[in-house]
mmCIF file of C-alpha atoms in Angstrom:
data_model
loop_
_atom_site.group_PDB
_atom_site.id
_atom_site.type_symbol
_atom_site.label_atom_id
_atom_site.label_comp_id
_atom_site.label_asym_id
_atom_site.label_seq_id
_atom_site.Cartn_x
_atom_site.Cartn_y
_atom_site.Cartn_z
ATOM 1 C CA GLY A 1068 -13.275 -5.570 -10.044
ATOM 2 C CA ILE A 1069 -13.562 -2.146 -8.205
ATOM 3 C CA GLN A 1070 -11.225 0.754 -10.326
ATOM 4 C CA VAL A 1071 -9.633 3.475 -8.418
ATOM 5 C CA GLU A 1072 -9.181 6.598 -10.014
ATOM 6 C CA GLN A 1073 -6.507 9.028 -9.414
ATOM 7 C CA SER A 1074 -6.163 12.492 -10.676
ATOM 8 C CA PRO A 1075 -3.884 13.964 -11.829
ATOM 9 C CA PRO A 1076 -1.533 11.300 -12.605
ATOM 10 C CA ASP A 1077 0.985 13.524 -12.433
ATOM 11 C CA LEU A 1078 1.739 16.802 -10.537
ATOM 12 C CA ILE A 1079 4.776 19.713 -10.346
ATOM 13 C CA LEU A 1080 4.261 22.438 -7.996
ATOM 14 C CA GLN A 1081 6.556 25.021 -7.166
ATOM 15 C CA GLU A 1082 7.206 25.573 -3.789
ATOM 16 C CA GLY A 1083 4.518 27.424 -1.553
ATOM 17 C CA ALA A 1084 1.787 26.305 -3.880
ATOM 18 C CA ASN A 1085 -1.307 24.452 -2.936
ATOM 19 C CA SER A 1086 -2.841 21.886 -4.458
ATOM 20 C CA THR A 1087 -5.654 18.835 -4.593
ATOM 21 C CA LEU A 1088 -5.356 15.445 -5.071
ATOM 22 C CA ARG A 1089 -8.279 13.295 -5.989
ATOM 23 C CA CYS A 1090 -9.172 9.290 -5.607
ATOM 24 C CA ASN A 1091 -12.992 8.286 -7.855
ATOM 25 C CA PHE A 1092 -14.070 4.802 -6.621
ATOM 26 C CA SER A 1093 -16.045 3.153 -9.546
ATOM 27 C CA ASP A 1094 -17.914 0.867 -6.489
ATOM 28 C CA SER A 1095 -18.645 1.831 -3.073
ATOM 29 C CA VAL A 1096 -15.230 1.171 -0.364
ATOM 30 C CA ASN A 1097 -14.703 1.416 3.156
ATOM 31 C CA ASN A 1098 -11.842 2.464 5.221
ATOM 32 C CA LEU A 1099 -9.662 4.846 2.628
ATOM 33 C CA GLN A 1100 -6.555 6.024 3.367
ATOM 34 C CA TRP A 1101 -4.595 8.498 1.948
ATOM 35 C CA PHE A 1102 -0.727 7.058 1.369
ATOM 36 C CA HIS A 1103 2.854 9.238 1.017
ATOM 37 C CA GLN A 1104 5.387 7.077 -0.552
ATOM 38 C CA ASN A 1105 8.481 7.929 -0.423
ATOM 39 C CA PRO A 1106 12.119 7.543 -2.704
ATOM 40 C CA TRP A 1107 12.389 4.891 -0.183
ATOM 41 C CA GLY A 1108 9.912 2.571 -1.184
ATOM 42 C CA GLN A 1109 7.775 3.022 2.019
ATOM 43 C CA LEU A 1110 4.487 3.492 2.323
ATOM 44 C CA ILE A 1111 3.926 6.604 4.704
ATOM 45 C CA ASN A 1112 0.339 6.851 6.206
ATOM 46 C CA LEU A 1113 -1.324 9.991 6.312
ATOM 47 C CA PHE A 1114 -5.241 9.937 7.064
ATOM 48 C CA TYR A 1115 -7.502 6.761 7.805
ATOM 49 C CA ILE A 1116 -11.481 8.817 6.472
ATOM 50 C CA PRO A 1117 -14.161 6.180 6.335
ATOM 51 C CA SER A 1118 -16.205 9.939 5.963
ATOM 52 C CA GLY A 1119 -15.588 13.308 6.903
ATOM 53 C CA THR A 1120 -12.783 15.669 6.896
ATOM 54 C CA LYS A 1121 -9.337 15.781 8.863
ATOM 55 C CA GLN A 1122 -6.156 17.963 8.520
ATOM 56 C CA ASN A 1123 -3.172 17.287 9.892
ATOM 57 C CA GLY A 1124 -0.842 20.273 9.986
ATOM 58 C CA ARG A 1125 -0.650 21.613 5.670
ATOM 59 C CA LEU A 1126 -2.123 18.368 4.571
ATOM 60 C CA SER A 1127 -5.923 18.309 5.004
ATOM 61 C CA ALA A 1128 -8.311 15.022 3.204
ATOM 62 C CA THR A 1129 -12.073 14.944 2.553
ATOM 63 C CA THR A 1130 -14.176 11.801 2.199
ATOM 64 C CA VAL A 1131 -17.680 11.695 0.606
ATOM 65 C CA ALA A 1132 -18.677 8.625 0.422
ATOM 66 C CA THR A 1133 -22.036 8.110 -0.845
ATOM 67 C CA GLU A 1134 -20.502 9.829 -3.797
ATOM 68 C CA ARG A 1135 -17.514 7.282 -4.022
ATOM 69 C CA TYR A 1136 -14.719 10.120 -3.729
ATOM 70 C CA SER A 1137 -12.057 11.551 -1.803
ATOM 71 C CA LEU A 1138 -9.946 14.879 -1.931
ATOM 72 C CA LEU A 1139 -6.142 15.943 -0.560
ATOM 73 C CA TYR A 1140 -5.216 19.090 -0.242
ATOM 74 C CA ILE A 1141 -1.742 20.038 0.283
ATOM 75 C CA SER A 1142 -1.058 23.726 1.046
ATOM 76 C CA SER A 1143 2.032 25.662 1.423
ATOM 77 C CA SER A 1144 4.116 22.666 -0.671
ATOM 78 C CA GLN A 1145 7.678 21.334 0.643
ATOM 79 C CA THR A 1146 10.171 19.624 -1.428
ATOM 80 C CA THR A 1147 9.788 16.938 1.024
ATOM 81 C CA ASP A 1148 6.241 16.445 -0.337
ATOM 82 C CA SER A 1149 7.575 15.354 -2.938
ATOM 83 C CA GLY A 1150 6.501 11.447 -4.184
ATOM 84 C CA VAL A 1151 3.389 9.373 -4.938
ATOM 85 C CA TYR A 1152 0.740 9.195 -2.839
ATOM 86 C CA PHE A 1153 -2.234 6.841 -3.059
ATOM 87 C CA CYS A 1154 -5.400 6.125 -1.407
ATOM 88 C CA PRO A 1155 -6.644 2.475 -1.356
ATOM 89 C CA ALA A 1156 -9.492 1.431 0.057
ATOM 90 C CA PHE A 1157 -11.698 -1.495 0.670
ATOM 91 C CA HIS A 1158 -13.835 -2.560 -1.294
ATOM 92 C CA HIS A 1159 -17.289 -2.484 0.265
ATOM 93 C CA GLY A 1160 -18.408 -6.368 -0.819
ATOM 94 C CA SER A 1161 -15.232 -7.750 0.265
ATOM 95 C CA GLY A 1162 -16.254 -8.461 3.750
ATOM 96 C CA ASN A 1163 -13.865 -7.973 6.677
ATOM 97 C CA THR A 1164 -10.368 -8.855 4.759
ATOM 98 C CA GLY A 1165 -7.096 -7.002 4.117
ATOM 99 C CA LYS A 1166 -7.606 -6.355 0.492
ATOM 100 C CA LEU A 1167 -6.929 -2.998 -0.248
ATOM 101 C CA ILE A 1168 -7.669 -1.849 -3.635
ATOM 102 C CA PHE A 1169 -5.038 0.685 -5.083
ATOM 103 C CA GLY A 1170 -4.945 3.142 -7.973
ATOM 104 C CA GLN A 1171 -2.166 4.113 -10.083
ATOM 105 C CA GLY A 1172 -0.936 7.188 -7.802
ATOM 106 C CA THR A 1173 -0.542 10.940 -8.298
ATOM 107 C CA THR A 1174 3.221 11.458 -8.289
ATOM 108 C CA LEU A 1175 4.115 14.455 -7.283
ATOM 109 C CA GLN A 1176 6.973 17.104 -7.827
ATOM 110 C CA VAL A 1177 7.793 20.252 -5.764
ATOM 111 C CA LYS A 1178 10.495 22.326 -7.242
ATOM 112 C CA PRO A 1179 12.524 24.499 -4.852
ATOM 113 C CA LYS B 725 5.634 1.346 19.150
ATOM 114 C CA ALA B 726 7.519 -0.417 17.216
ATOM 115 C CA GLY B 727 6.051 -0.354 13.588
ATOM 116 C CA VAL B 728 6.178 -3.382 10.964
ATOM 117 C CA THR B 729 9.629 -4.612 9.830
ATOM 118 C CA GLN B 730 10.163 -5.987 7.072
ATOM 119 C CA THR B 731 13.500 -8.150 5.910
ATOM 120 C CA PRO B 732 15.697 -8.178 4.411
ATOM 121 C CA ARG B 733 15.633 -5.097 2.836
ATOM 122 C CA TYR B 734 17.393 -5.513 -0.816
ATOM 123 C CA LEU B 735 17.436 -8.865 -2.219
ATOM 124 C CA ILE B 736 19.379 -10.151 -6.077
ATOM 125 C CA LYS B 737 18.083 -13.997 -6.916
ATOM 126 C CA THR B 738 19.069 -15.631 -9.516
ATOM 127 C CA ARG B 739 15.969 -17.553 -12.070
ATOM 128 C CA GLY B 740 14.736 -20.336 -11.368
ATOM 129 C CA GLN B 741 15.929 -20.098 -7.140
ATOM 130 C CA GLN B 742 13.357 -20.100 -4.072
ATOM 131 C CA VAL B 743 13.192 -16.757 -1.876
ATOM 132 C CA THR B 744 11.507 -15.886 1.436
ATOM 133 C CA LEU B 745 10.382 -12.650 2.745
ATOM 134 C CA SER B 746 9.726 -12.021 6.082
ATOM 135 C CA CYS B 747 7.343 -9.054 7.731
ATOM 136 C CA SER B 748 6.788 -8.557 11.399
ATOM 137 C CA PRO B 749 3.390 -6.987 12.084
ATOM 138 C CA ILE B 750 3.171 -4.082 14.765
ATOM 139 C CA SER B 751 2.778 -5.553 18.038
ATOM 140 C CA GLY B 752 -0.802 -6.957 18.556
ATOM 141 C CA HIS B 753 -1.989 -6.676 14.859
ATOM 142 C CA ARG B 754 -3.325 -10.080 13.584
ATOM 143 C CA SER B 755 -3.642 -9.118 10.144
ATOM 144 C CA VAL B 756 -1.010 -9.106 7.312
ATOM 145 C CA SER B 757 -1.805 -8.741 3.842
ATOM 146 C CA TRP B 758 1.011 -8.212 1.132
ATOM 147 C CA TYR B 759 1.596 -6.330 -2.035
ATOM 148 C CA GLN B 760 3.953 -6.627 -5.458
ATOM 149 C CA GLN B 761 5.029 -2.859 -6.317
ATOM 150 C CA THR B 762 6.018 -3.014 -10.244
ATOM 151 C CA PRO B 763 6.425 0.080 -12.320
ATOM 152 C CA GLY B 764 3.809 -1.665 -14.479
ATOM 153 C CA GLN B 765 1.660 -3.160 -13.133
ATOM 154 C CA GLY B 766 1.602 -0.565 -9.711
ATOM 155 C CA LEU B 767 0.783 -1.997 -6.629
ATOM 156 C CA GLN B 768 -1.636 -5.280 -6.729
ATOM 157 C CA PHE B 769 -2.819 -7.282 -4.042
ATOM 158 C CA LEU B 770 -0.823 -10.985 -3.575
ATOM 159 C CA PHE B 771 -2.622 -12.618 0.329
ATOM 160 C CA GLU B 772 -4.079 -12.024 3.261
ATOM 161 C CA TYR B 773 -2.930 -14.101 6.456
ATOM 162 C CA PHE B 774 -5.828 -13.406 10.221
ATOM 163 C CA SER B 775 -4.822 -15.158 13.099
ATOM 164 C CA GLU B 776 -1.952 -18.068 10.804
ATOM 165 C CA THR B 777 -5.205 -18.659 8.231
ATOM 166 C CA GLN B 778 -5.228 -17.247 4.374
ATOM 167 C CA ARG B 779 -8.389 -15.264 4.382
ATOM 168 C CA ASN B 780 -8.320 -13.577 0.993
ATOM 169 C CA LYS B 781 -5.353 -14.202 -2.213
ATOM 170 C CA GLY B 782 -4.671 -12.162 -5.362
ATOM 171 C CA ASN B 783 -4.708 -13.232 -8.658
ATOM 172 C CA PHE B 784 -0.563 -14.445 -8.994
ATOM 173 C CA PRO B 785 0.827 -18.120 -9.645
ATOM 174 C CA GLY B 786 1.115 -20.378 -7.354
ATOM 175 C CA ARG B 787 4.825 -20.032 -7.020
ATOM 176 C CA PHE B 788 3.747 -17.210 -4.360
ATOM 177 C CA SER B 789 3.347 -18.491 -1.099
ATOM 178 C CA GLY B 790 2.537 -17.593 2.695
ATOM 179 C CA ARG B 791 2.027 -18.283 5.905
ATOM 180 C CA GLN B 792 0.989 -16.565 8.856
ATOM 181 C CA PHE B 793 2.905 -17.870 12.944
ATOM 182 C CA SER B 794 0.844 -18.088 15.653
ATOM 183 C CA ASN B 795 2.961 -15.302 16.972
ATOM 184 C CA SER B 796 1.557 -12.809 13.717
ATOM 185 C CA ARG B 797 4.629 -13.032 12.199
ATOM 186 C CA SER B 798 4.665 -13.858 8.242
ATOM 187 C CA GLU B 799 6.810 -14.962 5.163
ATOM 188 C CA MET B 800 5.914 -14.842 2.420
ATOM 189 C CA ASN B 801 7.726 -17.698 -0.546
ATOM 190 C CA VAL B 802 8.596 -17.117 -4.149
ATOM 191 C CA SER B 803 9.643 -20.188 -5.406
ATOM 192 C CA THR B 804 11.057 -20.586 -9.319
ATOM 193 C CA LEU B 805 11.451 -17.042 -9.257
ATOM 194 C CA GLU B 806 11.091 -15.126 -13.193
ATOM 195 C CA LEU B 807 12.689 -11.778 -13.948
ATOM 196 C CA GLY B 808 9.032 -10.011 -14.120
ATOM 197 C CA ASP B 809 9.406 -11.364 -10.091
ATOM 198 C CA SER B 810 11.293 -8.239 -10.107
ATOM 199 C CA ALA B 811 9.498 -5.683 -7.588
ATOM 200 C CA LEU B 812 8.883 -3.971 -4.500
ATOM 201 C CA TYR B 813 7.139 -6.058 -2.124
ATOM 202 C CA LEU B 814 5.323 -4.397 0.847
ATOM 203 C CA CYS B 815 3.636 -6.134 4.057
ATOM 204 C CA ALA B 816 0.343 -4.348 5.196
ATOM 205 C CA SER B 817 0.121 -4.834 9.400
ATOM 206 C CA SER B 818 -3.619 -4.008 10.805
ATOM 207 C CA LEU B 819 -5.747 -5.216 13.130
ATOM 208 C CA ALA B 820 -8.227 -6.745 12.107
ATOM 209 C CA GLY B 821 -7.687 -6.566 8.182
ATOM 210 C CA HIS B 822 -10.129 -3.651 6.632
ATOM 211 C CA THR B 823 -8.665 -1.694 9.398
ATOM 212 C CA GLU B 824 -6.030 1.332 9.361
ATOM 213 C CA ALA B 825 -3.609 -0.647 7.536
ATOM 214 C CA PHE B 826 0.907 0.676 8.494
ATOM 215 C CA PHE B 827 3.115 -0.727 5.744
ATOM 216 C CA GLY B 828 6.525 -1.863 6.360
ATOM 217 C CA GLN B 829 9.410 -0.766 4.632
ATOM 218 C CA GLY B 830 9.623 -2.856 1.968
ATOM 219 C CA THR B 831 11.697 -5.674 0.340
ATOM 220 C CA ARG B 832 13.103 -4.781 -3.038
ATOM 221 C CA LEU B 833 13.884 -8.171 -4.835
ATOM 222 C CA THR B 834 15.854 -7.930 -8.476
ATOM 223 C CA VAL B 835 16.157 -11.593 -9.948
ATOM 224 C CA VAL B 836 19.057 -11.771 -12.745
#
């Protein structure tokens, strides 16, 4: 099946630093999303980004669907950015079904 | 508008028992998907329901089942619980399945 590789697996930053998280896919995907999982387990929507670039405050994301990767940029990180980041997507060959494929996530810790 | 609601939030069950979890999607959303999250396996797809029909199923034993009602609310059931079923169960709601997904807060199940 399709593989989602997220890098780095773990990241420790000092508050105020910038970072880039990356997702690579082994096959064509559709309708990629970025989520932040908070300490209580809920997945918070960051971006719905099938292609192109979007920005929301200190966060921005870029998906290059033809090259099968996506990037999440976090600028001026804050302690509240800590948590796990996921970039699931739908496999291009799965039709219209709602099966998201997840990677193992990037665990971010922002220190004060 | 109201988000995705999962109940209960926490559950402790004994091996061999069965459990039913509930998910109420965002109003107007017809697709509900279920995921299991464990430290060892990450986030894994269980199944997806759309308009009361199971449209896709992950690689889980038959002890895991689900259904969807006419109001799009969904339930999943796990029978003959095993210790390995201890996990965070997340449900996702979307308009049509392969569109932007929104997750509930999850149900944390502990099997003792």
